PDB file of C-alpha atoms in Angstrom:
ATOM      1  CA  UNK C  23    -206.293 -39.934  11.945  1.00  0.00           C
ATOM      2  CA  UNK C  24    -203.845 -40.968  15.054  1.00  0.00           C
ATOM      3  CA  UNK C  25    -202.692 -43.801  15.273  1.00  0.00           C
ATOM      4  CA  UNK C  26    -201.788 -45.700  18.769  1.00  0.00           C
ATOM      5  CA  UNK C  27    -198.805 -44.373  20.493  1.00  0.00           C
ATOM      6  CA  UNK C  28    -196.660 -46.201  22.710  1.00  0.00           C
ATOM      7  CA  UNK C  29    -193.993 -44.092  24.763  1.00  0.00           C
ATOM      8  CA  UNK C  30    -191.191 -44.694  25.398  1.00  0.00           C
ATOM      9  CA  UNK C  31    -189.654 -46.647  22.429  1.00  0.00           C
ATOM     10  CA  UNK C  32    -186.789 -47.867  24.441  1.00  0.00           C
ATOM     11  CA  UNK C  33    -185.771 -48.130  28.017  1.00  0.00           C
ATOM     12  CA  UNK C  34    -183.210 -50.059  30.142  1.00  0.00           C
ATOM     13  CA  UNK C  35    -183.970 -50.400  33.570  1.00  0.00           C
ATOM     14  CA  UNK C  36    -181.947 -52.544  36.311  1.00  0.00           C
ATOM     15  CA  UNK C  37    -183.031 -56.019  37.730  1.00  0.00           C
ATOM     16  CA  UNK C  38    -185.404 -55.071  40.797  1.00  0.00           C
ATOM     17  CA  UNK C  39    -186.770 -51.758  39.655  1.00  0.00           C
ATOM     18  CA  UNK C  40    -190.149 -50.970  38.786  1.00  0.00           C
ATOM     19  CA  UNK C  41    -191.477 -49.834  35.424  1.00  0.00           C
ATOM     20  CA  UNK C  42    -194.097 -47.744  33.467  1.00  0.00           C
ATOM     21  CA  UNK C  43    -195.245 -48.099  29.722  1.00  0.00           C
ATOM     22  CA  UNK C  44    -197.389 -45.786  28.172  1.00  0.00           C
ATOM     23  CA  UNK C  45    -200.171 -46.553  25.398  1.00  0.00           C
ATOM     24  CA  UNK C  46    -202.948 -43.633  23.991  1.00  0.00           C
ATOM     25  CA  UNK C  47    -205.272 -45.378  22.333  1.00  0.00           C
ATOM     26  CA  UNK C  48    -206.566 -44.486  18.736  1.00  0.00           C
ATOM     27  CA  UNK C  49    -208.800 -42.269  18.542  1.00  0.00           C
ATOM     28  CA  UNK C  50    -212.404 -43.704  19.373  1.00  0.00           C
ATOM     29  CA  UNK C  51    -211.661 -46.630  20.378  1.00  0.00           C
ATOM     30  CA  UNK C  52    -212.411 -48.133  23.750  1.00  0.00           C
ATOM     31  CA  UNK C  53    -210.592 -51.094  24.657  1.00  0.00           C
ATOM     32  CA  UNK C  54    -206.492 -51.285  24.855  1.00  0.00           C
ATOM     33  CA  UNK C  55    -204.952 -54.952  24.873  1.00  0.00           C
ATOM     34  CA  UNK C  56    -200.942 -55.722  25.948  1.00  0.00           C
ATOM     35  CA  UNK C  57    -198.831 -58.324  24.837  1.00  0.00           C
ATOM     36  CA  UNK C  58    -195.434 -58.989  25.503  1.00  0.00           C
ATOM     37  CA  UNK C  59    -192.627 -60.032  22.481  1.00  0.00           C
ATOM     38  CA  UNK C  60    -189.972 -61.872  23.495  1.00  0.00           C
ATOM     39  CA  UNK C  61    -186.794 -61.545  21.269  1.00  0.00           C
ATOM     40  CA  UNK C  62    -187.955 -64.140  17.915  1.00  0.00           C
ATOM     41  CA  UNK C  63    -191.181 -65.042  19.376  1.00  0.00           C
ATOM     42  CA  UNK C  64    -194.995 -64.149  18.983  1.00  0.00           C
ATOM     43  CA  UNK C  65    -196.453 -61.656  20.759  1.00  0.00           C
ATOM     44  CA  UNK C  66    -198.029 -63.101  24.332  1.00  0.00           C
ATOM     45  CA  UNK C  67    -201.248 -61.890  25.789  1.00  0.00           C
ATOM     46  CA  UNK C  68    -200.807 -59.978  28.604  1.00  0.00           C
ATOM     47  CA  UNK C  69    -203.905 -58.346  29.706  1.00  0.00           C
ATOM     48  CA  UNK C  70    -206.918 -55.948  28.195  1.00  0.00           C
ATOM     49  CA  UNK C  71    -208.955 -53.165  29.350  1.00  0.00           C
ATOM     50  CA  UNK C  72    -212.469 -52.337  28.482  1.00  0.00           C
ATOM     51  CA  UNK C  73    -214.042 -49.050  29.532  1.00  0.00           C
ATOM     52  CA  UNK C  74    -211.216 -48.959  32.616  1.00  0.00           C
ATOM     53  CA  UNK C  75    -212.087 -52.300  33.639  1.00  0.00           C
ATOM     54  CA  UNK C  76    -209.846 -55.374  33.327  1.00  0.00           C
ATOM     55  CA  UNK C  77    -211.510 -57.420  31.064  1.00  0.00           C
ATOM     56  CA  UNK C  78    -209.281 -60.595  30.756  1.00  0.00           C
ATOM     57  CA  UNK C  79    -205.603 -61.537  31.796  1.00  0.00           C
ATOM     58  CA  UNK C  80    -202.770 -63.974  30.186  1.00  0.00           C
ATOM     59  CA  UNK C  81    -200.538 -66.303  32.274  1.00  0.00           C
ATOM     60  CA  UNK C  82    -198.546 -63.395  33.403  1.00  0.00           C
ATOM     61  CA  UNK C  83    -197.912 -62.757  37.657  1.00  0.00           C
ATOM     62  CA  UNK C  84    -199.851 -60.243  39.448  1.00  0.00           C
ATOM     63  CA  UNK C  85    -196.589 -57.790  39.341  1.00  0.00           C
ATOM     64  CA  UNK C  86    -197.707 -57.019  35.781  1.00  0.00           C
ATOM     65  CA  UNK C  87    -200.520 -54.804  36.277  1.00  0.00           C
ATOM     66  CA  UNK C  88    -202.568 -52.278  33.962  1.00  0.00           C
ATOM     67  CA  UNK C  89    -204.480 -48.929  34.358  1.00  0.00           C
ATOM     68  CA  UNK C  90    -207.024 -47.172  31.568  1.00  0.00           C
ATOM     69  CA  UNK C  91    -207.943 -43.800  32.241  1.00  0.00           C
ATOM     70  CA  UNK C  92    -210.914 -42.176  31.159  1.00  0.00           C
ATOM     71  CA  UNK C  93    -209.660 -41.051  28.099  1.00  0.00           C
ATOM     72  CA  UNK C  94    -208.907 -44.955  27.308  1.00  0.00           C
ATOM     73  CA  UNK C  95    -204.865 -44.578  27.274  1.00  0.00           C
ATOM     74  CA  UNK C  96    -202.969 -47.057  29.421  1.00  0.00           C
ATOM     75  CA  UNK C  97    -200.668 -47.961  31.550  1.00  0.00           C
ATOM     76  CA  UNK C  98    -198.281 -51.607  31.845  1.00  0.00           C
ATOM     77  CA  UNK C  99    -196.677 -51.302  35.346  1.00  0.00           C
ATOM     78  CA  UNK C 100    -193.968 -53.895  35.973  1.00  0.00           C
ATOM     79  CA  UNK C 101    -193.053 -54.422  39.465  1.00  0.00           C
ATOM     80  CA  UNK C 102    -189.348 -56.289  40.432  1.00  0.00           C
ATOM     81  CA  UNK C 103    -188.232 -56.282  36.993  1.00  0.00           C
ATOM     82  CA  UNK C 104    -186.318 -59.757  35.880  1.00  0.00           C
ATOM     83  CA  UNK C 105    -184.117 -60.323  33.092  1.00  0.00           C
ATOM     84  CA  UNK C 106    -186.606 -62.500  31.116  1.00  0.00           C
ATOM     85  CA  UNK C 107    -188.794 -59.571  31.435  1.00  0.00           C
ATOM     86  CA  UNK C 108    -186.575 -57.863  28.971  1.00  0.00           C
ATOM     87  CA  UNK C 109    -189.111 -58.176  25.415  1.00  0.00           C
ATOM     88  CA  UNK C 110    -190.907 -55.773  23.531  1.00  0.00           C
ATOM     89  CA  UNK C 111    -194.537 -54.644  24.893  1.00  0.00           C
ATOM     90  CA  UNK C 112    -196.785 -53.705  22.331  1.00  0.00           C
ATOM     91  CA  UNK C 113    -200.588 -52.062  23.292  1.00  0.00           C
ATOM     92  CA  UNK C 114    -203.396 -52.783  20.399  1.00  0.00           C
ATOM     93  CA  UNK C 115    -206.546 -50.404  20.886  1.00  0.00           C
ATOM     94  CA  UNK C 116    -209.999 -51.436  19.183  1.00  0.00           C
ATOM     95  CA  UNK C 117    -213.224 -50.116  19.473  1.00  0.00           C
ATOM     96  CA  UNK C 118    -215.640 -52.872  20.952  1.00  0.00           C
ATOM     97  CA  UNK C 119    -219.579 -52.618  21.608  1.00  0.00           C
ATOM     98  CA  UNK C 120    -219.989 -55.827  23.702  1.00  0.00           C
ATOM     99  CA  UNK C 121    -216.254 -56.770  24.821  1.00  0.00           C
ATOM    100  CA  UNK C 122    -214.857 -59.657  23.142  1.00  0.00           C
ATOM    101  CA  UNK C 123    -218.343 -60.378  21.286  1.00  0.00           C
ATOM    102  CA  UNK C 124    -218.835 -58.651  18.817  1.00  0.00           C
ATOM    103  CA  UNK C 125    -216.129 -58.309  15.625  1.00  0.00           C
ATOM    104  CA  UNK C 126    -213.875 -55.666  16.548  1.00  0.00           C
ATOM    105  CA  UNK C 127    -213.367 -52.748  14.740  1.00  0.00           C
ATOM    106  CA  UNK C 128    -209.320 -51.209  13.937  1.00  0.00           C
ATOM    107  CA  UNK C 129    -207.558 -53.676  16.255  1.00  0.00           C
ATOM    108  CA  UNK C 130    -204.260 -51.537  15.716  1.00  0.00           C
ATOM    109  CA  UNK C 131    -200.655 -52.713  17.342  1.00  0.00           C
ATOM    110  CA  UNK C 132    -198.265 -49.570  18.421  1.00  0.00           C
ATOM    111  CA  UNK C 133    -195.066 -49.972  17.264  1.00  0.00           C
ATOM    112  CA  UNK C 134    -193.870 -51.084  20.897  1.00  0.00           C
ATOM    113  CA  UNK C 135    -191.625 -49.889  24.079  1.00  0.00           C
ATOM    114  CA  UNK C 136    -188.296 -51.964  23.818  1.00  0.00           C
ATOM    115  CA  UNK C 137    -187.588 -52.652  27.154  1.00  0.00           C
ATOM    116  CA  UNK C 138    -184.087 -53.938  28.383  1.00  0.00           C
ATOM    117  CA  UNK C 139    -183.514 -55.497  31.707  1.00  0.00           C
ATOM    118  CA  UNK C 140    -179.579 -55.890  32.997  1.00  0.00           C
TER     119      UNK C 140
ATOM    120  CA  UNK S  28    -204.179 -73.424  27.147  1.00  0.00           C
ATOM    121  CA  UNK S  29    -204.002 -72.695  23.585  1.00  0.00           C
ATOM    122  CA  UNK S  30    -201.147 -73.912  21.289  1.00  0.00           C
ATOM    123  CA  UNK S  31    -200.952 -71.453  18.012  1.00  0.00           C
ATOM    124  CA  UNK S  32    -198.040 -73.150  15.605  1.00  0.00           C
ATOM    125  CA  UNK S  33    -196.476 -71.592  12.846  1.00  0.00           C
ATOM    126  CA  UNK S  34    -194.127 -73.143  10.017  1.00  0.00           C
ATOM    127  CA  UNK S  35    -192.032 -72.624   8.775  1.00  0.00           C
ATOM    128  CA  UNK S  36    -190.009 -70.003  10.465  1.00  0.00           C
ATOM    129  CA  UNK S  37    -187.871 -68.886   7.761  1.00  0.00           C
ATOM    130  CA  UNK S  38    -189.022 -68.692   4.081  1.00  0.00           C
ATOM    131  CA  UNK S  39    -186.993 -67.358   1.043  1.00  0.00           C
ATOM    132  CA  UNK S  40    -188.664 -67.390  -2.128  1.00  0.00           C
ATOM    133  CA  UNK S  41    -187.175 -65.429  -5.597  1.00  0.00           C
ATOM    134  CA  UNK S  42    -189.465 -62.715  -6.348  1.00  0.00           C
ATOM    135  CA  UNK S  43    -192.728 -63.622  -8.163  1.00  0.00           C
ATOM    136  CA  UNK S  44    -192.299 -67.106  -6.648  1.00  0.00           C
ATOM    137  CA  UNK S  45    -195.450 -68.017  -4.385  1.00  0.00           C
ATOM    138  CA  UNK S  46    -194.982 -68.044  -0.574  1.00  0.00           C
ATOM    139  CA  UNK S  47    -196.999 -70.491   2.047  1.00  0.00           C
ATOM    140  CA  UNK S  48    -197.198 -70.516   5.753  1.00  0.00           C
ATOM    141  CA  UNK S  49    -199.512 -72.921   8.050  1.00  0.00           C
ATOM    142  CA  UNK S  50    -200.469 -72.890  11.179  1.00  0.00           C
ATOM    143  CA  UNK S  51    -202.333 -74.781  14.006  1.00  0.00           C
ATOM    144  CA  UNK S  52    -204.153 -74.203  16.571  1.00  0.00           C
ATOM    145  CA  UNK S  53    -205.785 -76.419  19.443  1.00  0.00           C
ATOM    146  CA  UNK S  54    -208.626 -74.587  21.029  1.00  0.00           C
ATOM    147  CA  UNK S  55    -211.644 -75.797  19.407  1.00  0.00           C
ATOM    148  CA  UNK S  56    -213.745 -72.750  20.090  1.00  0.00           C
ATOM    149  CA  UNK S  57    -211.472 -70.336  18.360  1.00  0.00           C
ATOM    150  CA  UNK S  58    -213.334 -68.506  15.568  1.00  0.00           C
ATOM    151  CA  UNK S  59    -211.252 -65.595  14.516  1.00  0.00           C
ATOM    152  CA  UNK S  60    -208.174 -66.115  12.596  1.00  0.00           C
ATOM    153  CA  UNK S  61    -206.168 -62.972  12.063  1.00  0.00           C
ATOM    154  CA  UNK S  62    -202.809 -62.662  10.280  1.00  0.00           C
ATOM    155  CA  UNK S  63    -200.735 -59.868  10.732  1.00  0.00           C
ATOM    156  CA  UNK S  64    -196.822 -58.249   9.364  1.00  0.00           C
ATOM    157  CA  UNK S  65    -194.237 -56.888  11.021  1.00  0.00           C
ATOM    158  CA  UNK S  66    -191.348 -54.794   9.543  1.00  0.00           C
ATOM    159  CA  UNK S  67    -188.569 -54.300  11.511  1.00  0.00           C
ATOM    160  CA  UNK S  68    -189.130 -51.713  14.394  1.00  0.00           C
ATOM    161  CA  UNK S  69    -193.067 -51.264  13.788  1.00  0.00           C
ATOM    162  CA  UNK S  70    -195.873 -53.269  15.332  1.00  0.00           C
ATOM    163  CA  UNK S  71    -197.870 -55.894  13.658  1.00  0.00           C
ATOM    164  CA  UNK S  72    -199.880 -54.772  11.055  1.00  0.00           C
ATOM    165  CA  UNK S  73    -203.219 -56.557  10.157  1.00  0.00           C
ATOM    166  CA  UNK S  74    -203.006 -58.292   6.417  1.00  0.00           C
ATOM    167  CA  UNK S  75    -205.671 -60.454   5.840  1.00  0.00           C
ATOM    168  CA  UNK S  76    -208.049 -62.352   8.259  1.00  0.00           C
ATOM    169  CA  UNK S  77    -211.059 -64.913   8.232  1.00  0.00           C
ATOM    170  CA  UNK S  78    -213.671 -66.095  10.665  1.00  0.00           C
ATOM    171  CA  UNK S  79    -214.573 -69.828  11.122  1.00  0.00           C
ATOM    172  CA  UNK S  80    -217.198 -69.847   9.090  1.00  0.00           C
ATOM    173  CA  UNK S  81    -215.528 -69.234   6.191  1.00  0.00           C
ATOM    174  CA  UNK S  82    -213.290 -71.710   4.304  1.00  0.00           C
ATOM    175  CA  UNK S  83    -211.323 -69.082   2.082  1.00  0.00           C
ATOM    176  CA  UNK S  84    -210.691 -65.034   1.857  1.00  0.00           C
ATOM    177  CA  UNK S  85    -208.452 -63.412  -0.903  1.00  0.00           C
ATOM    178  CA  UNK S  86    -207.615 -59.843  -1.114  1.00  0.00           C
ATOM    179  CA  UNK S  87    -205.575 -59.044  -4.064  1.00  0.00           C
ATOM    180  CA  UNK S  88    -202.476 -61.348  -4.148  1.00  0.00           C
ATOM    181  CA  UNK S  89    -202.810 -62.657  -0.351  1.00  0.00           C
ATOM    182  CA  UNK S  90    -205.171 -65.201   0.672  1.00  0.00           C
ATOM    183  CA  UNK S  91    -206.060 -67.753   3.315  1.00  0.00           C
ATOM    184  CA  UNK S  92    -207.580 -70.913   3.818  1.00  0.00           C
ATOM    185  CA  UNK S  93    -208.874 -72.704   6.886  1.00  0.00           C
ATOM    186  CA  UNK S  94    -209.877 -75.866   8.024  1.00  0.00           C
ATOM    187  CA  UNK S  95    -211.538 -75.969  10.816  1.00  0.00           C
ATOM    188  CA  UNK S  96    -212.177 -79.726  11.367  1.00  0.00           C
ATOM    189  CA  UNK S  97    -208.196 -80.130  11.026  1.00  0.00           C
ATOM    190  CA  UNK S  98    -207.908 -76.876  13.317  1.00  0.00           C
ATOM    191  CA  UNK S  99    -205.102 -75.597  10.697  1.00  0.00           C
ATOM    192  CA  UNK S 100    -204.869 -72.306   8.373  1.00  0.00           C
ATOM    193  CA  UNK S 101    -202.749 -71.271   5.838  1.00  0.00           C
ATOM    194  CA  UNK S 102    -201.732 -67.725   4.777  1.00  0.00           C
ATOM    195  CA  UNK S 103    -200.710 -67.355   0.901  1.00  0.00           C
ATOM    196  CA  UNK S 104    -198.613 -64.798  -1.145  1.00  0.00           C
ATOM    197  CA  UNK S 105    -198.519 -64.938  -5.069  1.00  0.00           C
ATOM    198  CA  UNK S 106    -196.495 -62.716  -7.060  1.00  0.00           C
ATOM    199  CA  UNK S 107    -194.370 -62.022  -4.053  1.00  0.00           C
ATOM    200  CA  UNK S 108    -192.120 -58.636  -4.151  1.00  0.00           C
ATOM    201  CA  UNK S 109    -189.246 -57.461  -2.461  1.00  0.00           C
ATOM    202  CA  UNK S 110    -191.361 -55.715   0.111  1.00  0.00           C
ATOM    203  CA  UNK S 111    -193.492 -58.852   0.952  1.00  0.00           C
ATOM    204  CA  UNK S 112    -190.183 -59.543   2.901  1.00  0.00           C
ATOM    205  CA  UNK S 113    -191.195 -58.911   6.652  1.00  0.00           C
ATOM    206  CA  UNK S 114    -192.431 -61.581   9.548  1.00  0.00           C
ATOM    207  CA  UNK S 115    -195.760 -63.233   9.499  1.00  0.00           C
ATOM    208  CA  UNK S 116    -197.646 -63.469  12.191  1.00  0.00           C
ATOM    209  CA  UNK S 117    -201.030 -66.271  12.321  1.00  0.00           C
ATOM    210  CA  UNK S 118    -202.930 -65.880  15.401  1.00  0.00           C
ATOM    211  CA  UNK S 119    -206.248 -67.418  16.623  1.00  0.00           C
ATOM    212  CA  UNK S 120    -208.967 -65.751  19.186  1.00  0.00           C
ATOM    213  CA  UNK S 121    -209.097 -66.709  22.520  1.00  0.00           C
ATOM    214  CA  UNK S 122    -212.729 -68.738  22.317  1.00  0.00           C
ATOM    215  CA  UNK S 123    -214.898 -66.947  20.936  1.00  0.00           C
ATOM    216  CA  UNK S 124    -213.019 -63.341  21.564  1.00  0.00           C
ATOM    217  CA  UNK S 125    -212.391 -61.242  18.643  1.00  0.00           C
ATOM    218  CA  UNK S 126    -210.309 -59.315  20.702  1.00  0.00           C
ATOM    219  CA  UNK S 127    -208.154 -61.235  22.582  1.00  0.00           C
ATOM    220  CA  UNK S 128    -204.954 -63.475  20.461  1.00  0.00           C
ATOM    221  CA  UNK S 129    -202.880 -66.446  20.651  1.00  0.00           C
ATOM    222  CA  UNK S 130    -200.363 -65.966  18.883  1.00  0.00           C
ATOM    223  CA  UNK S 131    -197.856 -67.979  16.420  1.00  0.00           C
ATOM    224  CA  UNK S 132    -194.219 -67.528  17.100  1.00  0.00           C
ATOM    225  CA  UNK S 133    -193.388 -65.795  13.633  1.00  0.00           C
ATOM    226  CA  UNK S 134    -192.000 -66.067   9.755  1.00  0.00           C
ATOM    227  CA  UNK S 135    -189.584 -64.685   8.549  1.00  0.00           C
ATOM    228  CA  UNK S 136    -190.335 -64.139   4.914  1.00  0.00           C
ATOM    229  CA  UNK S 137    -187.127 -62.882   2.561  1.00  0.00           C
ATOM    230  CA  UNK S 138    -188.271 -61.923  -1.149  1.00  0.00           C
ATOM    231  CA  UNK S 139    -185.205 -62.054  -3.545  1.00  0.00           C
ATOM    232  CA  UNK S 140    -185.152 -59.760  -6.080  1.00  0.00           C
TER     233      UNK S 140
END
């Protein structure tokens, strides 16, 4: 059985630049979530994707967008990166019938892309 | 928006000693009440969890309770062992999404051999 991957595990990237995280889903399962963990803090709700669609969004600004391919893996894209953006982001997959509705099934956490912005 | 809170943040108990943590949470229509560890370097991993129509769910030496008029929950550890020693997450749905968390902002549980 695979678990959810997250790549990479760490990254620093400069104030300004633009970043990509990477999630692949377990397998069978349709729906990837993303949270953000600040240093000491729970994780925050980002965003989820259902079947490619966004199905839901946190109080995060529009330069934090997503992607899910057809093979339900995922991207996090981070536009004009600022310090406080420096966390860890963690994907969760699940496999869900009728989004959000019905008790999920394996809702798994990754073990996270430690991102570093100086 | 939703307010998940979580005491206390640090815990230390001697090993075999019981462990508590409580939370709260403020949106009425949340139904799903996971908790989750998290050892250093890994993700959360799901523990225990309970749905709002349920008052109490044990699973070996972890349970939790919930109150849902109060709108508080309570994870607990008997017997604890060194490797109980991680941080606890509570978190509550979004509404009535199983698949979508607030989360509380984390215990840090230290077993003492």
């Amino acid at each position: 059985e695979t678990g959810v991957t997250q790549s990479p595990t760490h990254l620093i990237k400069t104030r300004g630049q633009q970043v990509t995280l990477r999630c692949s889903s377990q397998s069978g399962h349709n729906t990837v979530s993303w949270y953000q963990q600040a240093l000491g803090q729970g994780p925050q709700f980002i965003f989820q994707y259902y079947r490619e669609e966004e199905n839901g969004r946190g109080n995060f600004p529009p330069r934090f967008s997503g992607l899910q391919f057809p093979n339900y893996s995922s991207e996090l894209n981070v536009n004009a990166l600022e310090l406080d953006d420096s966390a860890l982001y963690l994907c969760a997959s699940s496999l869900d019938l009728t989004p959000g509705l019905t008790p999920n099934y394996g809702y798994t956490f990754g073990s996270g892309t430690r991102l570093t912005v100086v | 928006g939703e307010n998940v809170e979580q005491h206390p943040s640090t815990l230390s108990v001697q090993e075999g000693d019981s462990a508590v943590i409580k939370c709260t949470y403020s949106d009425s229509a949340s139904n799903y009440f996971p908790w989750y560890k998290q050892e250093l370097g890994k993700g959360p991993q799901l523990i225990i969890d309970i749905r709002s129509n349920v008052g109490e769910k044990k699973d070996q030496r972890i349970a939790v309770t919930l109150n849902k008029t109060a709108k508080h929950f309570s994870l607990h550890i008997t017997e604890t062992q060194p490797e109980d020693s991680a941080v606890y997450f509570c978190a509550a749905s979004m509404g009535y999404n199983f698949n979508k968390f607030y989360f509380g902002s984390g215990t840090k549980l230290n077993v003492k051999p």
